[in-house]
Amino acid sequence: MLKLIRLLFSGFTLLLIGIVIFATLFPINGSSAILLDQITTFAIVLLFFMHGAKLSRSAIIAGITHWRLHSLIFIFTFGIFPLIGFITLPFIKPLIGFSLAVGVLFLCTLPSTVQSAIAFTSIARGNVPAAICNASASSIIGIVLTPLIFSLMVETHSNGSQPLLTPIIEISEKLLLPFLIGHLMRPLIGSFIENHTKLVYFVDQTSIPLIVYSAFNESVINGIWHQIPMKSLFILTVICSVLLAIVLTATTWLARYFHFNKEDEITIVFCGSKKSLASGVPIAQVMFWGSSSTIAIGPILLPIMIFHQIQLMICYALAEHYAARFE
């Protein structure tokens, strides 16, 4: 119970809530906002550069060997999960509005989270090496697939009003290219990164709050809280909870239908049901930032932040349940 309380009210969670409140009370504009935008862009580039240098070739090779497990997770992460969002979009749009509904769709297209998927798989005594390989590969593939899938789906719903190639090009320039450069420089800086894991963690934990503040600063100036009532936020929380329940049930059923062992089932459930806040926030910042985007970034981030908290709560309890079965 104490672990669950610490998870629910972790310092990082409270920090994100505080940042949203701070951006609401003290928005900035003009030259300060431009400087903040430049700092945020640098933080994103540095973050993906360091993650590229951190990923080892052995992890990539190891991931290929368990192709059945990884194929099922990737099909669910980038196929079934987005399809659920696509099908439900017309139904949830009247309940929470277009902006939040599109945010839910964007959430469904995101890659799997790395840290929590591995942590919960470990707690539940699942296939941890497979979880590490899958979550790492998912974050790389998502750089390209997330904007591609999202653009295709929104383009279909909006009758072709959304540009398709623009977000993919921007994502490639600001996220994929730094990642590839970092990975190519791994022979030179890989040992330094591995010996200074706290540095990577620091960049990871500071870049997300910075991006969240930048996003909500712009959204507050554009009147986000006048557009989104509290009732919509409550309904959004219910939608995220139901969405997580559906995917947890579906991943469990698929793992058992294809006769995976219990360790692999655990990996499929926790990697297939997770959506990454760490990847989603910078991807959203690149795709929806500035006047060139027709979609506001603030409502896009709200479903990600809410789903992130719900998945931490529910999946921790589920991981404890799996662990108890082994005992």
GROMACS .gro file of C-alpha atoms in nm:
model
  327
    1MET     CA    1   0.000   0.000   0.000
    2LEU     CA    2   0.283   0.242   0.082
    3LYS     CA    3   0.443   0.171  -0.256
    4LEU     CA    4   0.114   0.247  -0.429
    5ILE     CA    5   0.074   0.575  -0.239
    6ARG     CA    6   0.428   0.678  -0.335
    7LEU     CA    7   0.349   0.591  -0.697
    8LEU     CA    8   0.024   0.787  -0.700
    9PHE     CA    9   0.173   1.092  -0.537
   10SER     CA   10   0.528   1.076  -0.666
   11GLY     CA   11   0.735   1.389  -0.689
   12PHE     CA   12   0.727   1.377  -1.068
   13THR     CA   13   0.347   1.356  -1.073
   14LEU     CA   14   0.312   1.649  -0.836
   15LEU     CA   15   0.569   1.841  -1.040
   16LEU     CA   16   0.367   1.804  -1.361
   17ILE     CA   17   0.048   1.915  -1.183
   18GLY     CA   18   0.234   2.212  -1.036
   19ILE     CA   19   0.370   2.309  -1.378
   20VAL     CA   20   0.022   2.312  -1.530
   21ILE     CA   21  -0.100   2.532  -1.244
   22PHE     CA   22   0.204   2.761  -1.271
   23ALA     CA   23   0.161   2.799  -1.648
   24THR     CA   24  -0.206   2.880  -1.589
   25LEU     CA   25  -0.132   3.150  -1.329
   26PHE     CA   26   0.188   3.291  -1.480
   27PRO     CA   27   0.191   3.258  -1.861
   28ILE     CA   28   0.471   3.431  -2.051
   29ASN     CA   29   0.481   3.570  -2.404
   30GLY     CA   30   0.696   3.781  -2.632
   31SER     CA   31   1.075   3.732  -2.630
   32SER     CA   32   1.060   3.517  -2.314
   33ALA     CA   33   0.827   3.271  -2.487
   34ILE     CA   34   1.059   3.258  -2.790
   35LEU     CA   35   1.358   3.184  -2.563
   36LEU     CA   36   1.158   2.914  -2.384
   37ASP     CA   37   1.071   2.758  -2.720
   38GLN     CA   38   1.440   2.749  -2.820
   39ILE     CA   39   1.544   2.592  -2.489
   40THR     CA   40   1.269   2.333  -2.520
   41THR     CA   41   1.379   2.238  -2.871
   42PHE     CA   42   1.738   2.196  -2.752
   43ALA     CA   43   1.621   1.976  -2.462
   44ILE     CA   44   1.427   1.751  -2.700
   45VAL     CA   45   1.722   1.712  -2.937
   46LEU     CA   46   1.958   1.636  -2.645
   47LEU     CA   47   1.714   1.385  -2.498
   48PHE     CA   48   1.685   1.176  -2.814
   49PHE     CA   49   2.058   1.208  -2.886
   50MET     CA   50   2.138   1.056  -2.546
   51HIS     CA   51   1.878   0.781  -2.587
   52GLY     CA   52   2.036   0.692  -2.921
   53ALA     CA   53   2.378   0.664  -2.760
   54LYS     CA   54   2.230   0.456  -2.476
   55LEU     CA   55   2.076   0.184  -2.698
   56SER     CA   56   2.316  -0.107  -2.754
   57ARG     CA   57   2.343  -0.318  -3.068
   58SER     CA   58   2.307  -0.630  -2.856
   59ALA     CA   59   1.961  -0.514  -2.747
   60ILE     CA   60   1.858  -0.477  -3.111
   61ILE     CA   61   1.990  -0.824  -3.202
   62ALA     CA   62   1.830  -0.985  -2.896
   63GLY     CA   63   1.498  -0.831  -2.988
   64ILE     CA   64   1.494  -0.997  -3.328
   65THR     CA   65   1.521  -1.350  -3.186
   66HIS     CA   66   1.183  -1.344  -3.007
   67TRP     CA   67   0.995  -1.230  -3.314
   68ARG     CA   68   0.651  -1.379  -3.225
   69LEU     CA   69   0.628  -1.186  -2.900
   70HIS     CA   70   0.755  -0.860  -3.046
   71SER     CA   71   0.534  -0.889  -3.354
   72LEU     CA   72   0.222  -0.928  -3.140
   73ILE     CA   73   0.310  -0.629  -2.921
   74PHE     CA   74   0.393  -0.407  -3.218
   75ILE     CA   75   0.072  -0.505  -3.398
   76PHE     CA   76  -0.124  -0.412  -3.088
   77THR     CA   77   0.073  -0.092  -3.013
   78PHE     CA   78   0.068   0.052  -3.365
   79GLY     CA   79  -0.231  -0.135  -3.510
   80ILE     CA   80  -0.509  -0.244  -3.277
   81PHE     CA   81  -0.463   0.036  -3.022
   82PRO     CA   82  -0.483   0.315  -3.284
   83LEU     CA   83  -0.777   0.136  -3.448
   84ILE     CA   84  -0.965   0.149  -3.116
   85GLY     CA   85  -0.905   0.524  -3.101
   86PHE     CA   86  -1.009   0.568  -3.463
   87ILE     CA   87  -1.336   0.378  -3.415
   88THR     CA   88  -1.428   0.553  -3.090
   89LEU     CA   89  -1.342   0.908  -3.205
   90PRO     CA   90  -1.691   0.986  -3.348
   91PHE     CA   91  -1.851   0.868  -3.023
   92ILE     CA   92  -1.628   1.054  -2.774
   93LYS     CA   93  -1.607   1.377  -2.974
   94PRO     CA   94  -1.958   1.495  -2.870
   95LEU     CA   95  -1.874   1.414  -2.506
   96ILE     CA   96  -1.540   1.594  -2.464
   97GLY     CA   97  -1.504   1.811  -2.774
   98PHE     CA   98  -1.290   1.781  -3.086
   99SER     CA   99  -0.956   1.887  -2.933
  100LEU     CA  100  -0.958   1.639  -2.644
  101ALA     CA  101  -1.096   1.364  -2.868
  102VAL     CA  102  -0.806   1.416  -3.109
  103GLY     CA  103  -0.577   1.405  -2.806
  104VAL     CA  104  -0.716   1.060  -2.721
  105LEU     CA  105  -0.653   0.950  -3.080
  106PHE     CA  106  -0.295   1.080  -3.058
  107LEU     CA  107  -0.254   0.889  -2.730
  108CYS     CA  108  -0.359   0.567  -2.903
  109THR     CA  109  -0.087   0.605  -3.169
  110LEU     CA  110   0.203   0.654  -2.926
  111PRO     CA  111   0.479   0.398  -2.869
  112SER     CA  112   0.508   0.195  -2.550
  113THR     CA  113   0.674   0.350  -2.248
  114VAL     CA  114   1.020   0.223  -2.156
  115GLN     CA  115   1.077   0.268  -1.782
  116SER     CA  116   0.739   0.165  -1.641
  117ALA     CA  117   0.685  -0.125  -1.886
  118ILE     CA  118   1.017  -0.277  -1.780
  119ALA     CA  119   0.959  -0.200  -1.412
  120PHE     CA  120   0.614  -0.360  -1.401
  121THR     CA  121   0.733  -0.661  -1.600
  122SER     CA  122   1.009  -0.707  -1.344
  123ILE     CA  123   0.770  -0.675  -1.048
  124ALA     CA  124   0.535  -0.929  -1.208
  125ARG     CA  125   0.828  -1.166  -1.281
  126GLY     CA  126   0.783  -1.157  -1.655
  127ASN     CA  127   1.033  -1.176  -1.942
  128VAL     CA  128   1.240  -0.869  -1.856
  129PRO     CA  129   1.500  -0.898  -2.140
  130ALA     CA  130   1.216  -0.915  -2.394
  131ALA     CA  131   1.049  -0.613  -2.230
  132ILE     CA  132   1.372  -0.414  -2.252
  133CYS     CA  133   1.418  -0.497  -2.621
  134ASN     CA  134   1.055  -0.434  -2.710
  135ALA     CA  135   1.012  -0.107  -2.522
  136SER     CA  136   1.337   0.031  -2.662
  137ALA     CA  137   1.245  -0.067  -3.018
  138SER     CA  138   0.895   0.071  -2.974
  139SER     CA  139   1.027   0.414  -2.879
  140ILE     CA  140   1.243   0.420  -3.195
  141ILE     CA  141   0.974   0.296  -3.432
  142GLY     CA  142   0.720   0.534  -3.279
  143ILE     CA  143   0.922   0.835  -3.390
  144VAL     CA  144   0.815   0.756  -3.746
  145LEU     CA  145   0.494   0.554  -3.706
  146THR     CA  146   0.317   0.781  -3.455
  147PRO     CA  147   0.300   1.091  -3.680
  148LEU     CA  148   0.229   0.872  -3.985
  149ILE     CA  149  -0.061   0.680  -3.827
  150PHE     CA  150  -0.204   0.987  -3.654
  151SER     CA  151  -0.191   1.200  -3.970
  152LEU     CA  152  -0.363   0.929  -4.177
  153MET     CA  153  -0.641   0.889  -3.921
  154VAL     CA  154  -0.703   1.260  -3.867
  155GLU     CA  155  -0.687   1.315  -4.242
  156THR     CA  156  -0.962   1.053  -4.285
  157HIS     CA  157  -1.185   1.209  -4.016
  158SER     CA  158  -1.130   1.564  -4.142
  159ASN     CA  159  -1.165   1.484  -4.514
  160GLY     CA  160  -0.801   1.550  -4.596
  161SER     CA  161  -0.761   1.884  -4.418
  162GLN     CA  162  -0.449   1.780  -4.222
  163PRO     CA  163  -0.103   1.775  -4.386
  164LEU     CA  164   0.050   1.427  -4.396
  165LEU     CA  165   0.420   1.467  -4.468
  166THR     CA  166   0.493   1.784  -4.269
  167PRO     CA  167   0.480   1.631  -3.919
  168ILE     CA  168   0.681   1.328  -4.035
  169ILE     CA  169   0.955   1.552  -4.175
  170GLU     CA  170   0.965   1.765  -3.858
  171ILE     CA  171   0.975   1.456  -3.637
  172SER     CA  172   1.260   1.312  -3.845
  173GLU     CA  173   1.462   1.633  -3.816
  174LYS     CA  174   1.416   1.696  -3.444
  175LEU     CA  175   1.384   1.342  -3.301
  176LEU     CA  176   1.496   1.066  -3.539
  177LEU     CA  177   1.809   1.239  -3.670
  178PRO     CA  178   1.950   1.319  -3.322
  179PHE     CA  179   1.870   0.962  -3.216
  180LEU     CA  180   2.057   0.814  -3.514
  181ILE     CA  181   2.355   1.047  -3.463
  182GLY     CA  182   2.368   0.949  -3.097
  183HIS     CA  183   2.356   0.580  -3.183
  184LEU     CA  184   2.630   0.615  -3.447
  185MET     CA  185   2.846   0.794  -3.188
  186ARG     CA  186   2.792   0.515  -2.933
  187PRO     CA  187   3.144   0.369  -2.988
  188LEU     CA  188   3.283   0.708  -2.877
  189ILE     CA  189   3.045   0.812  -2.600
  190GLY     CA  190   2.861   0.490  -2.512
  191SER     CA  191   3.078   0.409  -2.211
  192PHE     CA  192   3.038   0.764  -2.079
  193ILE     CA  193   2.657   0.738  -2.108
  194GLU     CA  194   2.650   0.400  -1.935
  195ASN     CA  195   2.872   0.525  -1.652
  196HIS     CA  196   2.660   0.837  -1.606
  197THR     CA  197   2.307   0.698  -1.612
  198LYS     CA  198   2.198   0.971  -1.369
  199LEU     CA  199   2.279   1.227  -1.640
  200VAL     CA  200   2.041   1.057  -1.884
  201TYR     CA  201   1.780   1.034  -1.610
  202PHE     CA  202   1.824   1.404  -1.532
  203VAL     CA  203   1.779   1.506  -1.896
  204ASP     CA  204   1.477   1.276  -1.919
  205GLN     CA  205   1.314   1.411  -1.603
  206THR     CA  206   1.380   1.781  -1.678
  207SER     CA  207   1.291   1.786  -2.049
  208ILE     CA  208   0.935   1.659  -1.998
  209PRO     CA  209   0.834   1.926  -1.740
  210LEU     CA  210   0.995   2.189  -1.962
  211ILE     CA  211   0.796   2.076  -2.265
  212VAL     CA  212   0.475   2.055  -2.061
  213TYR     CA  213   0.524   2.411  -1.935
  214SER     CA  214   0.594   2.539  -2.288
  215ALA     CA  215   0.286   2.364  -2.423
  216PHE     CA  216   0.048   2.481  -2.153
  217ASN     CA  217   0.195   2.831  -2.156
  218GLU     CA  218   0.093   2.864  -2.521
  219SER     CA  219  -0.242   2.698  -2.455
  220VAL     CA  220  -0.324   2.926  -2.161
  221ILE     CA  221  -0.252   3.231  -2.375
  222ASN     CA  222  -0.490   3.085  -2.636
  223GLY     CA  223  -0.758   3.031  -2.368
  224ILE     CA  224  -0.748   2.654  -2.309
  225TRP     CA  225  -0.937   2.666  -1.975
  226HIS     CA  226  -1.216   2.870  -2.131
  227GLN     CA  227  -1.256   2.602  -2.397
  228ILE     CA  228  -1.240   2.290  -2.174
  229PRO     CA  229  -1.489   2.269  -1.882
  230MET     CA  230  -1.428   2.053  -1.574
  231LYS     CA  231  -1.705   1.818  -1.685
  232SER     CA  232  -1.504   1.733  -1.998
  233LEU     CA  233  -1.196   1.657  -1.788
  234PHE     CA  234  -1.398   1.418  -1.572
  235ILE     CA  235  -1.542   1.242  -1.878
  236LEU     CA  236  -1.192   1.228  -2.028
  237THR     CA  237  -1.066   1.050  -1.713
  238VAL     CA  238  -1.346   0.794  -1.746
  239ILE     CA  239  -1.264   0.743  -2.116
  240CYS     CA  240  -0.895   0.686  -2.039
  241SER     CA  241  -0.988   0.435  -1.767
  242VAL     CA  242  -1.218   0.241  -1.999
  243LEU     CA  243  -0.956   0.250  -2.275
  244LEU     CA  244  -0.694   0.102  -2.043
  245ALA     CA  245  -0.936  -0.169  -1.927
  246ILE     CA  246  -1.006  -0.266  -2.288
  247VAL     CA  247  -0.640  -0.294  -2.388
  248LEU     CA  248  -0.540  -0.483  -2.073
  249THR     CA  249  -0.817  -0.735  -2.139
  250ALA     CA  250  -0.733  -0.762  -2.509
  251THR     CA  251  -0.356  -0.810  -2.460
  252THR     CA  252  -0.417  -1.077  -2.194
  253TRP     CA  253  -0.662  -1.261  -2.420
  254LEU     CA  254  -0.430  -1.244  -2.723
  255ALA     CA  255  -0.132  -1.372  -2.524
  256ARG     CA  256  -0.332  -1.671  -2.404
  257TYR     CA  257  -0.495  -1.732  -2.742
  258PHE     CA  258  -0.151  -1.765  -2.906
  259HIS     CA  259  -0.030  -1.991  -2.621
  260PHE     CA  260   0.249  -1.776  -2.481
  261ASN     CA  261   0.388  -1.882  -2.145
  262LYS     CA  262   0.313  -1.676  -1.835
  263GLU     CA  263   0.638  -1.478  -1.845
  264ASP     CA  264   0.579  -1.376  -2.206
  265GLU     CA  265   0.213  -1.300  -2.131
  266ILE     CA  266   0.323  -1.055  -1.864
  267THR     CA  267   0.557  -0.883  -2.109
  268ILE     CA  268   0.285  -0.862  -2.375
  269VAL     CA  269   0.033  -0.716  -2.128
  270PHE     CA  270   0.264  -0.448  -1.986
  271CYS     CA  271   0.439  -0.350  -2.311
  272GLY     CA  272   0.126  -0.368  -2.524
  273SER     CA  273  -0.094  -0.160  -2.294
  274LYS     CA  274   0.148   0.122  -2.211
  275LYS     CA  275   0.165   0.459  -2.382
  276SER     CA  276   0.472   0.671  -2.335
  277LEU     CA  277   0.452   1.013  -2.173
  278ALA     CA  278   0.828   1.053  -2.225
  279SER     CA  279   0.798   1.004  -2.602
  280GLY     CA  280   0.448   1.148  -2.642
  281VAL     CA  281   0.523   1.490  -2.499
  282PRO     CA  282   0.820   1.574  -2.729
  283ILE     CA  283   0.646   1.422  -3.032
  284ALA     CA  284   0.340   1.637  -2.961
  285GLN     CA  285   0.560   1.942  -2.913
  286VAL     CA  286   0.714   1.894  -3.256
  287MET     CA  287   0.389   1.807  -3.434
  288PHE     CA  288   0.151   2.065  -3.284
  289TRP     CA  289   0.372   2.357  -3.182
  290GLY     CA  290   0.324   2.706  -3.325
  291SER     CA  291   0.090   2.871  -3.569
  292SER     CA  292   0.157   2.616  -3.845
  293SER     CA  293  -0.048   2.356  -3.657
  294THR     CA  294  -0.426   2.356  -3.683
  295ILE     CA  295  -0.454   2.156  -3.357
  296ALA     CA  296  -0.384   2.310  -3.012
  297ILE     CA  297  -0.110   2.131  -2.819
  298GLY     CA  298  -0.258   2.173  -2.469
  299PRO     CA  299  -0.564   1.950  -2.521
  300ILE     CA  300  -0.338   1.697  -2.693
  301LEU     CA  301  -0.126   1.657  -2.379
  302LEU     CA  302  -0.410   1.625  -2.128
  303PRO     CA  303  -0.518   1.271  -2.232
  304ILE     CA  304  -0.153   1.156  -2.226
  305MET     CA  305  -0.097   1.291  -1.874
  306ILE     CA  306  -0.424   1.146  -1.740
  307PHE     CA  307  -0.373   0.806  -1.905
  308HIS     CA  308  -0.015   0.798  -1.774
  309GLN     CA  309  -0.133   0.829  -1.414
  310ILE     CA  310  -0.412   0.576  -1.455
  311GLN     CA  311  -0.182   0.317  -1.612
  312LEU     CA  312   0.066   0.358  -1.325
  313MET     CA  313  -0.206   0.293  -1.066
  314ILE     CA  314  -0.378   0.000  -1.238
  315CYS     CA  315  -0.068  -0.171  -1.372
  316TYR     CA  316   0.108  -0.158  -1.036
  317ALA     CA  317  -0.184  -0.346  -0.879
  318LEU     CA  318  -0.185  -0.590  -1.175
  319ALA     CA  319   0.190  -0.649  -1.143
  320GLU     CA  320   0.148  -0.727  -0.772
  321HIS     CA  321  -0.130  -0.970  -0.865
  322TYR     CA  322   0.092  -1.151  -1.115
  323ALA     CA  323   0.374  -1.170  -0.858
  324ALA     CA  324   0.141  -1.315  -0.596
  325ARG     CA  325   0.037  -1.592  -0.836
  326PHE     CA  326   0.399  -1.699  -0.870
  327GLU     CA  327   0.439  -1.710  -0.494
   0.00000   0.00000   0.00000
